Amino acid sequence: QLKWALDALKDERVEPRSLEIAQLRIDYPEFSLTEVAMVCDDSNVSKDVVAGVMRRLITRAINISGEEPPTS
């Protein structure tokens, strides 16, 4: 869903921190959200921040595209 969201948002402005978090999650799918937060450049990123960024990116992509993300 996150790859789909980034593709849907390719022509939109997305904050660099959000892009970094999304790319880390995509690159390391085996990492827990806590582990993604730990490897993020911003030391203020927590598991909850990672989850929130992912949720907001997917929601924004749904709103812009008018479509639902794929389930698999």
PDB file of N, CA, C and O in Angstrom:
ATOM      1  N   GLN A   1       0.813  -1.199   0.000  1.00  0.00           N
ATOM      2  CA  GLN A   1       0.000   0.000   0.000  1.00  0.00           C
ATOM      3  C   GLN A   1       0.854   1.261   0.000  1.00  0.00           C
ATOM      4  O   GLN A   1       0.484   2.250  -0.607  1.00  0.00           O
ATOM      5  N   LEU A   2       1.985   1.200   0.664  1.00  0.00           N
ATOM      6  CA  LEU A   2       2.838   2.379   0.743  1.00  0.00           C
ATOM      7  C   LEU A   2       3.475   2.697  -0.608  1.00  0.00           C
ATOM      8  O   LEU A   2       3.556   3.870  -1.002  1.00  0.00           O
ATOM      9  N   LYS A   3       3.912   1.675  -1.336  1.00  0.00           N
ATOM     10  CA  LYS A   3       4.444   1.901  -2.688  1.00  0.00           C
ATOM     11  C   LYS A   3       3.370   2.520  -3.565  1.00  0.00           C
ATOM     12  O   LYS A   3       3.637   3.454  -4.334  1.00  0.00           O
ATOM     13  N   TRP A   4       2.158   2.007  -3.472  1.00  0.00           N
ATOM     14  CA  TRP A   4       1.032   2.538  -4.242  1.00  0.00           C
ATOM     15  C   TRP A   4       0.807   4.003  -3.884  1.00  0.00           C
ATOM     16  O   TRP A   4       0.591   4.842  -4.763  1.00  0.00           O
ATOM     17  N   ALA A   5       0.845   4.310  -2.594  1.00  0.00           N
ATOM     18  CA  ALA A   5       0.611   5.684  -2.138  1.00  0.00           C
ATOM     19  C   ALA A   5       1.666   6.632  -2.693  1.00  0.00           C
ATOM     20  O   ALA A   5       1.336   7.725  -3.176  1.00  0.00           O
ATOM     21  N   LEU A   6       2.927   6.240  -2.636  1.00  0.00           N
ATOM     22  CA  LEU A   6       3.980   7.111  -3.160  1.00  0.00           C
ATOM     23  C   LEU A   6       3.824   7.315  -4.659  1.00  0.00           C
ATOM     24  O   LEU A   6       4.054   8.419  -5.167  1.00  0.00           O
ATOM     25  N   ASP A   7       3.426   6.274  -5.359  1.00  0.00           N
ATOM     26  CA  ASP A   7       3.188   6.418  -6.798  1.00  0.00           C
ATOM     27  C   ASP A   7       2.026   7.377  -7.053  1.00  0.00           C
ATOM     28  O   ASP A   7       2.097   8.229  -7.939  1.00  0.00           O
ATOM     29  N   ALA A   8       0.963   7.251  -6.278  1.00  0.00           N
ATOM     30  CA  ALA A   8      -0.201   8.126  -6.438  1.00  0.00           C
ATOM     31  C   ALA A   8       0.137   9.580  -6.102  1.00  0.00           C
ATOM     32  O   ALA A   8      -0.492  10.505  -6.614  1.00  0.00           O
ATOM     33  N   LEU A   9       1.138   9.772  -5.252  1.00  0.00           N
ATOM     34  CA  LEU A   9       1.520  11.116  -4.813  1.00  0.00           C
ATOM     35  C   LEU A   9       2.743  11.664  -5.547  1.00  0.00           C
ATOM     36  O   LEU A   9       3.285  12.698  -5.159  1.00  0.00           O
ATOM     37  N   LYS A  10       3.148  11.019  -6.631  1.00  0.00           N
ATOM     38  CA  LYS A  10       4.396  11.399  -7.303  1.00  0.00           C
ATOM     39  C   LYS A  10       4.399  12.837  -7.810  1.00  0.00           C
ATOM     40  O   LYS A  10       5.460  13.450  -7.903  1.00  0.00           O
ATOM     41  N   ASP A  11       3.248  13.393  -8.111  1.00  0.00           N
ATOM     42  CA  ASP A  11       3.177  14.777  -8.590  1.00  0.00           C
ATOM     43  C   ASP A  11       2.815  15.765  -7.482  1.00  0.00           C
ATOM     44  O   ASP A  11       2.609  16.947  -7.751  1.00  0.00           O
ATOM     45  N   GLU A  12       2.747  15.277  -6.256  1.00  0.00           N
ATOM     46  CA  GLU A  12       2.387  16.114  -5.098  1.00  0.00           C
ATOM     47  C   GLU A  12       3.626  16.413  -4.268  1.00  0.00           C
ATOM     48  O   GLU A  12       4.605  15.685  -4.309  1.00  0.00           O
ATOM     49  N   ARG A  13       3.540  17.469  -3.480  1.00  0.00           N
ATOM     50  CA  ARG A  13       4.632  17.785  -2.559  1.00  0.00           C
ATOM     51  C   ARG A  13       4.479  16.914  -1.307  1.00  0.00           C
ATOM     52  O   ARG A  13       3.442  16.926  -0.664  1.00  0.00           O
ATOM     53  N   VAL A  14       5.527  16.175  -1.012  1.00  0.00           N
ATOM     54  CA  VAL A  14       5.555  15.339   0.188  1.00  0.00           C
ATOM     55  C   VAL A  14       6.800  15.740   0.975  1.00  0.00           C
ATOM     56  O   VAL A  14       7.887  15.858   0.408  1.00  0.00           O
ATOM     57  N   GLU A  15       6.641  15.944   2.269  1.00  0.00           N
ATOM     58  CA  GLU A  15       7.758  16.366   3.102  1.00  0.00           C
ATOM     59  C   GLU A  15       8.896  15.349   3.049  1.00  0.00           C
ATOM     60  O   GLU A  15       8.650  14.133   3.035  1.00  0.00           O
ATOM     61  N   PRO A  16      10.136  15.836   3.049  1.00  0.00           N
ATOM     62  CA  PRO A  16      11.289  14.922   2.983  1.00  0.00           C
ATOM     63  C   PRO A  16      11.298  13.867   4.094  1.00  0.00           C
ATOM     64  O   PRO A  16      11.644  12.712   3.839  1.00  0.00           O
ATOM     65  N   ARG A  17      10.917  14.248   5.306  1.00  0.00           N
ATOM     66  CA  ARG A  17      10.905  13.271   6.400  1.00  0.00           C
ATOM     67  C   ARG A  17       9.900  12.160   6.121  1.00  0.00           C
ATOM     68  O   ARG A  17      10.173  10.982   6.370  1.00  0.00           O
ATOM     69  N   SER A  18       8.746  12.510   5.577  1.00  0.00           N
ATOM     70  CA  SER A  18       7.739  11.502   5.238  1.00  0.00           C
ATOM     71  C   SER A  18       8.246  10.574   4.142  1.00  0.00           C
ATOM     72  O   SER A  18       8.035   9.361   4.197  1.00  0.00           O
ATOM     73  N   LEU A  19       8.915  11.158   3.147  1.00  0.00           N
ATOM     74  CA  LEU A  19       9.482  10.333   2.079  1.00  0.00           C
ATOM     75  C   LEU A  19      10.547   9.387   2.625  1.00  0.00           C
ATOM     76  O   LEU A  19      10.605   8.222   2.231  1.00  0.00           O
ATOM     77  N   GLU A  20      11.390   9.894   3.527  1.00  0.00           N
ATOM     78  CA  GLU A  20      12.429   9.054   4.113  1.00  0.00           C
ATOM     79  C   GLU A  20      11.820   7.888   4.880  1.00  0.00           C
ATOM     80  O   GLU A  20      12.231   6.731   4.719  1.00  0.00           O
ATOM     81  N   ILE A  21      10.818   8.177   5.696  1.00  0.00           N
ATOM     82  CA  ILE A  21      10.169   7.131   6.487  1.00  0.00           C
ATOM     83  C   ILE A  21       9.522   6.094   5.574  1.00  0.00           C
ATOM     84  O   ILE A  21       9.677   4.888   5.769  1.00  0.00           O
ATOM     85  N   ALA A  22       8.811   6.566   4.555  1.00  0.00           N
ATOM     86  CA  ALA A  22       8.154   5.641   3.628  1.00  0.00           C
ATOM     87  C   ALA A  22       9.183   4.777   2.899  1.00  0.00           C
ATOM     88  O   ALA A  22       8.994   3.564   2.765  1.00  0.00           O
ATOM     89  N   GLN A  23      10.265   5.395   2.452  1.00  0.00           N
ATOM     90  CA  GLN A  23      11.275   4.633   1.720  1.00  0.00           C
ATOM     91  C   GLN A  23      11.965   3.611   2.613  1.00  0.00           C
ATOM     92  O   GLN A  23      12.242   2.490   2.189  1.00  0.00           O
ATOM     93  N   LEU A  24      12.216   3.979   3.862  1.00  0.00           N
ATOM     94  CA  LEU A  24      12.806   3.019   4.795  1.00  0.00           C
ATOM     95  C   LEU A  24      11.874   1.825   5.015  1.00  0.00           C
ATOM     96  O   LEU A  24      12.311   0.672   5.045  1.00  0.00           O
ATOM     97  N   ARG A  25      10.591   2.098   5.157  1.00  0.00           N
ATOM     98  CA  ARG A  25       9.622   1.017   5.363  1.00  0.00           C
ATOM     99  C   ARG A  25       9.560   0.096   4.147  1.00  0.00           C
ATOM    100  O   ARG A  25       9.466  -1.127   4.279  1.00  0.00           O
ATOM    101  N   ILE A  26       9.626   0.700   2.961  1.00  0.00           N
ATOM    102  CA  ILE A  26       9.605  -0.092   1.724  1.00  0.00           C
ATOM    103  C   ILE A  26      10.899  -0.906   1.588  1.00  0.00           C
ATOM    104  O   ILE A  26      10.871  -2.086   1.234  1.00  0.00           O
ATOM    105  N   ASP A  27      12.028  -0.277   1.895  1.00  0.00           N
ATOM    106  CA  ASP A  27      13.331  -0.942   1.744  1.00  0.00           C
ATOM    107  C   ASP A  27      13.556  -2.045   2.765  1.00  0.00           C
ATOM    108  O   ASP A  27      14.307  -2.993   2.501  1.00  0.00           O
ATOM    109  N   TYR A  28      12.956  -1.902   3.941  1.00  0.00           N
ATOM    110  CA  TYR A  28      13.166  -2.861   5.025  1.00  0.00           C
ATOM    111  C   TYR A  28      11.826  -3.381   5.556  1.00  0.00           C
ATOM    112  O   TYR A  28      11.456  -3.116   6.691  1.00  0.00           O
ATOM    113  N   PRO A  29      11.095  -4.128   4.738  1.00  0.00           N
ATOM    114  CA  PRO A  29       9.769  -4.592   5.164  1.00  0.00           C
ATOM    115  C   PRO A  29       9.818  -5.521   6.375  1.00  0.00           C
ATOM    116  O   PRO A  29       8.819  -5.662   7.087  1.00  0.00           O
ATOM    117  N   GLU A  30      10.978  -6.109   6.624  1.00  0.00           N
ATOM    118  CA  GLU A  30      11.094  -7.010   7.765  1.00  0.00           C
ATOM    119  C   GLU A  30      11.283  -6.256   9.085  1.00  0.00           C
ATOM    120  O   GLU A  30      11.139  -6.831  10.154  1.00  0.00           O
ATOM    121  N   PHE A  31      11.577  -4.953   9.005  1.00  0.00           N
ATOM    122  CA  PHE A  31      11.762  -4.143  10.214  1.00  0.00           C
ATOM    123  C   PHE A  31      10.423  -3.855  10.870  1.00  0.00           C
ATOM    124  O   PHE A  31       9.425  -3.613  10.185  1.00  0.00           O
ATOM    125  N   SER A  32      10.423  -3.850  12.175  1.00  0.00           N
ATOM    126  CA  SER A  32       9.246  -3.369  12.908  1.00  0.00           C
ATOM    127  C   SER A  32       9.187  -1.852  12.759  1.00  0.00           C
ATOM    128  O   SER A  32      10.164  -1.217  12.323  1.00  0.00           O
ATOM    129  N   LEU A  33       8.070  -1.258  13.127  1.00  0.00           N
ATOM    130  CA  LEU A  33       7.961   0.207  13.060  1.00  0.00           C
ATOM    131  C   LEU A  33       8.985   0.863  13.981  1.00  0.00           C
ATOM    132  O   LEU A  33       9.543   1.916  13.657  1.00  0.00           O
ATOM    133  N   THR A  34       9.263   0.251  15.098  1.00  0.00           N
ATOM    134  CA  THR A  34      10.279   0.770  16.025  1.00  0.00           C
ATOM    135  C   THR A  34      11.656   0.756  15.367  1.00  0.00           C
ATOM    136  O   THR A  34      12.418   1.722  15.491  1.00  0.00           O
ATOM    137  N   GLU A  35      11.962  -0.312  14.652  1.00  0.00           N
ATOM    138  CA  GLU A  35      13.262  -0.398  13.975  1.00  0.00           C
ATOM    139  C   GLU A  35      13.366   0.627  12.846  1.00  0.00           C
ATOM    140  O   GLU A  35      14.431   1.223  12.645  1.00  0.00           O
ATOM    141  N   VAL A  36      12.276   0.856  12.127  1.00  0.00           N
ATOM    142  CA  VAL A  36      12.279   1.897  11.089  1.00  0.00           C
ATOM    143  C   VAL A  36      12.569   3.247  11.740  1.00  0.00           C
ATOM    144  O   VAL A  36      13.394   4.024  11.245  1.00  0.00           O
ATOM    145  N   ALA A  37      11.938   3.522  12.856  1.00  0.00           N
ATOM    146  CA  ALA A  37      12.157   4.786  13.567  1.00  0.00           C
ATOM    147  C   ALA A  37      13.616   4.908  13.998  1.00  0.00           C
ATOM    148  O   ALA A  37      14.198   5.999  13.922  1.00  0.00           O
ATOM    149  N   MET A  38      14.217   3.812  14.426  1.00  0.00           N
ATOM    150  CA  MET A  38      15.597   3.843  14.916  1.00  0.00           C
ATOM    151  C   MET A  38      16.608   4.162  13.811  1.00  0.00           C
ATOM    152  O   MET A  38      17.635   4.781  14.084  1.00  0.00           O
ATOM    153  N   VAL A  39      16.342   3.753  12.574  1.00  0.00           N
ATOM    154  CA  VAL A  39      17.288   4.011  11.480  1.00  0.00           C
ATOM    155  C   VAL A  39      17.001   5.318  10.743  1.00  0.00           C
ATOM    156  O   VAL A  39      17.770   5.718   9.876  1.00  0.00           O
ATOM    157  N   CYS A  40      15.945   5.990  11.115  1.00  0.00           N
ATOM    158  CA  CYS A  40      15.592   7.268  10.503  1.00  0.00           C
ATOM    159  C   CYS A  40      16.618   8.326  10.905  1.00  0.00           C
ATOM    160  O   CYS A  40      17.135   8.316  12.029  1.00  0.00           O
ATOM    161  N   ASP A  41      16.926   9.244   9.987  1.00  0.00           N
ATOM    162  CA  ASP A  41      17.899  10.302  10.269  1.00  0.00           C
ATOM    163  C   ASP A  41      17.450  11.221  11.402  1.00  0.00           C
ATOM    164  O   ASP A  41      18.269  11.762  12.125  1.00  0.00           O
ATOM    165  N   ASP A  42      16.150  11.412  11.549  1.00  0.00           N
ATOM    166  CA  ASP A  42      15.599  12.297  12.581  1.00  0.00           C
ATOM    167  C   ASP A  42      15.443  11.507  13.884  1.00  0.00           C
ATOM    168  O   ASP A  42      14.647  10.571  13.964  1.00  0.00           O
ATOM    169  N   SER A  43      16.176  11.893  14.901  1.00  0.00           N
ATOM    170  CA  SER A  43      16.146  11.148  16.166  1.00  0.00           C
ATOM    171  C   SER A  43      14.833  11.326  16.925  1.00  0.00           C
ATOM    172  O   SER A  43      14.581  10.619  17.896  1.00  0.00           O
ATOM    173  N   ASN A  44      13.990  12.267  16.493  1.00  0.00           N
ATOM    174  CA  ASN A  44      12.700  12.483  17.148  1.00  0.00           C
ATOM    175  C   ASN A  44      11.604  11.574  16.605  1.00  0.00           C
ATOM    176  O   ASN A  44      10.452  11.668  17.037  1.00  0.00           O
ATOM    177  N   VAL A  45      11.932  10.720  15.648  1.00  0.00           N
ATOM    178  CA  VAL A  45      10.943   9.833  15.050  1.00  0.00           C
ATOM    179  C   VAL A  45      10.761   8.609  15.951  1.00  0.00           C
ATOM    180  O   VAL A  45      11.720   7.946  16.325  1.00  0.00           O
ATOM    181  N   SER A  46       9.509   8.329  16.281  1.00  0.00           N
ATOM    182  CA  SER A  46       9.158   7.172  17.098  1.00  0.00           C
ATOM    183  C   SER A  46       8.312   6.203  16.272  1.00  0.00           C
ATOM    184  O   SER A  46       7.936   6.502  15.137  1.00  0.00           O
ATOM    185  N   LYS A  47       8.000   5.078  16.877  1.00  0.00           N
ATOM    186  CA  LYS A  47       7.119   4.103  16.225  1.00  0.00           C
ATOM    187  C   LYS A  47       5.787   4.752  15.859  1.00  0.00           C
ATOM    188  O   LYS A  47       5.255   4.530  14.767  1.00  0.00           O
ATOM    189  N   ASP A  48       5.247   5.555  16.758  1.00  0.00           N
ATOM    190  CA  ASP A  48       3.969   6.224  16.498  1.00  0.00           C
ATOM    191  C   ASP A  48       4.066   7.217  15.347  1.00  0.00           C
ATOM    192  O   ASP A  48       3.125   7.355  14.565  1.00  0.00           O
ATOM    193  N   VAL A  49       5.192   7.906  15.227  1.00  0.00           N
ATOM    194  CA  VAL A  49       5.391   8.835  14.110  1.00  0.00           C
ATOM    195  C   VAL A  49       5.425   8.057  12.798  1.00  0.00           C
ATOM    196  O   VAL A  49       4.791   8.457  11.815  1.00  0.00           O
ATOM    197  N   VAL A  50       6.151   6.940  12.768  1.00  0.00           N
ATOM    198  CA  VAL A  50       6.223   6.107  11.557  1.00  0.00           C
ATOM    199  C   VAL A  50       4.820   5.654  11.159  1.00  0.00           C
ATOM    200  O   VAL A  50       4.419   5.782   9.995  1.00  0.00           O
ATOM    201  N   ALA A  51       4.065   5.147  12.102  1.00  0.00           N
ATOM    202  CA  ALA A  51       2.700   4.677  11.811  1.00  0.00           C
ATOM    203  C   ALA A  51       1.830   5.819  11.306  1.00  0.00           C
ATOM    204  O   ALA A  51       1.060   5.655  10.355  1.00  0.00           O
ATOM    205  N   GLY A  52       1.941   6.986  11.920  1.00  0.00           N
ATOM    206  CA  GLY A  52       1.141   8.137  11.514  1.00  0.00           C
ATOM    207  C   GLY A  52       1.487   8.616  10.122  1.00  0.00           C
ATOM    208  O   GLY A  52       0.602   8.943   9.329  1.00  0.00           O
ATOM    209  N   VAL A  53       2.773   8.669   9.801  1.00  0.00           N
ATOM    210  CA  VAL A  53       3.202   9.090   8.469  1.00  0.00           C
ATOM    211  C   VAL A  53       2.663   8.123   7.426  1.00  0.00           C
ATOM    212  O   VAL A  53       2.115   8.540   6.397  1.00  0.00           O
ATOM    213  N   MET A  54       2.786   6.831   7.690  1.00  0.00           N
ATOM    214  CA  MET A  54       2.287   5.836   6.735  1.00  0.00           C
ATOM    215  C   MET A  54       0.777   5.981   6.534  1.00  0.00           C
ATOM    216  O   MET A  54       0.290   5.983   5.396  1.00  0.00           O
ATOM    217  N   ARG A  55       0.050   6.128   7.631  1.00  0.00           N
ATOM    218  CA  ARG A  55      -1.404   6.271   7.552  1.00  0.00           C
ATOM    219  C   ARG A  55      -1.794   7.525   6.760  1.00  0.00           C
ATOM    220  O   ARG A  55      -2.668   7.480   5.893  1.00  0.00           O
ATOM    221  N   ARG A  56      -1.124   8.644   7.045  1.00  0.00           N
ATOM    222  CA  ARG A  56      -1.456   9.900   6.358  1.00  0.00           C
ATOM    223  C   ARG A  56      -1.114   9.845   4.868  1.00  0.00           C
ATOM    224  O   ARG A  56      -1.863  10.365   4.041  1.00  0.00           O
ATOM    225  N   LEU A  57       0.009   9.234   4.514  1.00  0.00           N
ATOM    226  CA  LEU A  57       0.365   9.116   3.098  1.00  0.00           C
ATOM    227  C   LEU A  57      -0.666   8.286   2.338  1.00  0.00           C
ATOM    228  O   LEU A  57      -1.095   8.659   1.240  1.00  0.00           O
ATOM    229  N   ILE A  58      -1.069   7.170   2.916  1.00  0.00           N
ATOM    230  CA  ILE A  58      -2.058   6.309   2.255  1.00  0.00           C
ATOM    231  C   ILE A  58      -3.399   7.027   2.154  1.00  0.00           C
ATOM    232  O   ILE A  58      -4.045   7.005   1.096  1.00  0.00           O
ATOM    233  N   THR A  59      -3.823   7.708   3.220  1.00  0.00           N
ATOM    234  CA  THR A  59      -5.094   8.437   3.199  1.00  0.00           C
ATOM    235  C   THR A  59      -5.063   9.546   2.162  1.00  0.00           C
ATOM    236  O   THR A  59      -6.022   9.746   1.408  1.00  0.00           O
ATOM    237  N   ARG A  60      -3.958  10.268   2.120  1.00  0.00           N
ATOM    238  CA  ARG A  60      -3.830  11.353   1.140  1.00  0.00           C
ATOM    239  C   ARG A  60      -3.873  10.808  -0.286  1.00  0.00           C
ATOM    240  O   ARG A  60      -4.517  11.382  -1.169  1.00  0.00           O
ATOM    241  N   ALA A  61      -3.209   9.690  -0.531  1.00  0.00           N
ATOM    242  CA  ALA A  61      -3.216   9.076  -1.859  1.00  0.00           C
ATOM    243  C   ALA A  61      -4.623   8.633  -2.252  1.00  0.00           C
ATOM    244  O   ALA A  61      -5.029   8.796  -3.407  1.00  0.00           O
ATOM    245  N   ILE A  62      -5.376   8.088  -1.306  1.00  0.00           N
ATOM    246  CA  ILE A  62      -6.764   7.694  -1.578  1.00  0.00           C
ATOM    247  C   ILE A  62      -7.582   8.920  -1.961  1.00  0.00           C
ATOM    248  O   ILE A  62      -8.338   8.898  -2.940  1.00  0.00           O
ATOM    249  N   ASN A  63      -7.434  10.006  -1.216  1.00  0.00           N
ATOM    250  CA  ASN A  63      -8.196  11.225  -1.480  1.00  0.00           C
ATOM    251  C   ASN A  63      -7.849  11.835  -2.828  1.00  0.00           C
ATOM    252  O   ASN A  63      -8.726  12.321  -3.538  1.00  0.00           O
ATOM    253  N   ILE A  64      -6.579  11.818  -3.192  1.00  0.00           N
ATOM    254  CA  ILE A  64      -6.146  12.412  -4.457  1.00  0.00           C
ATOM    255  C   ILE A  64      -6.527  11.541  -5.646  1.00  0.00           C
ATOM    256  O   ILE A  64      -7.005  12.034  -6.658  1.00  0.00           O
ATOM    257  N   SER A  65      -6.327  10.245  -5.516  1.00  0.00           N
ATOM    258  CA  SER A  65      -6.573   9.347  -6.651  1.00  0.00           C
ATOM    259  C   SER A  65      -8.032   8.948  -6.790  1.00  0.00           C
ATOM    260  O   SER A  65      -8.479   8.567  -7.872  1.00  0.00           O
ATOM    261  N   GLY A  66      -8.769   8.992  -5.676  1.00  0.00           N
ATOM    262  CA  GLY A  66     -10.145   8.527  -5.700  1.00  0.00           C
ATOM    263  C   GLY A  66     -10.246   7.021  -5.747  1.00  0.00           C
ATOM    264  O   GLY A  66     -11.313   6.462  -5.989  1.00  0.00           O
ATOM    265  N   GLU A  67      -9.139   6.343  -5.515  1.00  0.00           N
ATOM    266  CA  GLU A  67      -9.099   4.875  -5.564  1.00  0.00           C
ATOM    267  C   GLU A  67      -8.682   4.328  -4.203  1.00  0.00           C
ATOM    268  O   GLU A  67      -8.124   5.044  -3.378  1.00  0.00           O
ATOM    269  N   GLU A  68      -8.941   3.059  -4.013  1.00  0.00           N
ATOM    270  CA  GLU A  68      -8.487   2.364  -2.817  1.00  0.00           C
ATOM    271  C   GLU A  68      -7.168   1.677  -3.138  1.00  0.00           C
ATOM    272  O   GLU A  68      -6.956   1.225  -4.262  1.00  0.00           O
ATOM    273  N   PRO A  69      -6.269   1.584  -2.172  1.00  0.00           N
ATOM    274  CA  PRO A  69      -4.999   0.899  -2.433  1.00  0.00           C
ATOM    275  C   PRO A  69      -5.214  -0.598  -2.608  1.00  0.00           C
ATOM    276  O   PRO A  69      -6.181  -1.160  -2.102  1.00  0.00           O
ATOM    277  N   PRO A  70      -4.278  -1.240  -3.310  1.00  0.00           N
ATOM    278  CA  PRO A  70      -4.384  -2.702  -3.436  1.00  0.00           C
ATOM    279  C   PRO A  70      -4.219  -3.359  -2.058  1.00  0.00           C
ATOM    280  O   PRO A  70      -3.549  -2.809  -1.183  1.00  0.00           O
ATOM    281  N   THR A  71      -4.814  -4.500  -1.895  1.00  0.00           N
ATOM    282  CA  THR A  71      -4.767  -5.178  -0.606  1.00  0.00           C
ATOM    283  C   THR A  71      -3.575  -6.104  -0.456  1.00  0.00           C
ATOM    284  O   THR A  71      -3.300  -6.585   0.613  1.00  0.00           O
ATOM    285  N   SER A  72      -2.886  -6.390  -1.554  1.00  0.00           N
ATOM    286  CA  SER A  72      -1.718  -7.272  -1.450  1.00  0.00           C
ATOM    287  C   SER A  72      -0.472  -6.621  -1.976  1.00  0.00           C
ATOM    288  O   SER A  72      -0.475  -5.604  -2.557  1.00  0.00           O
TER     289      SER A  72
END
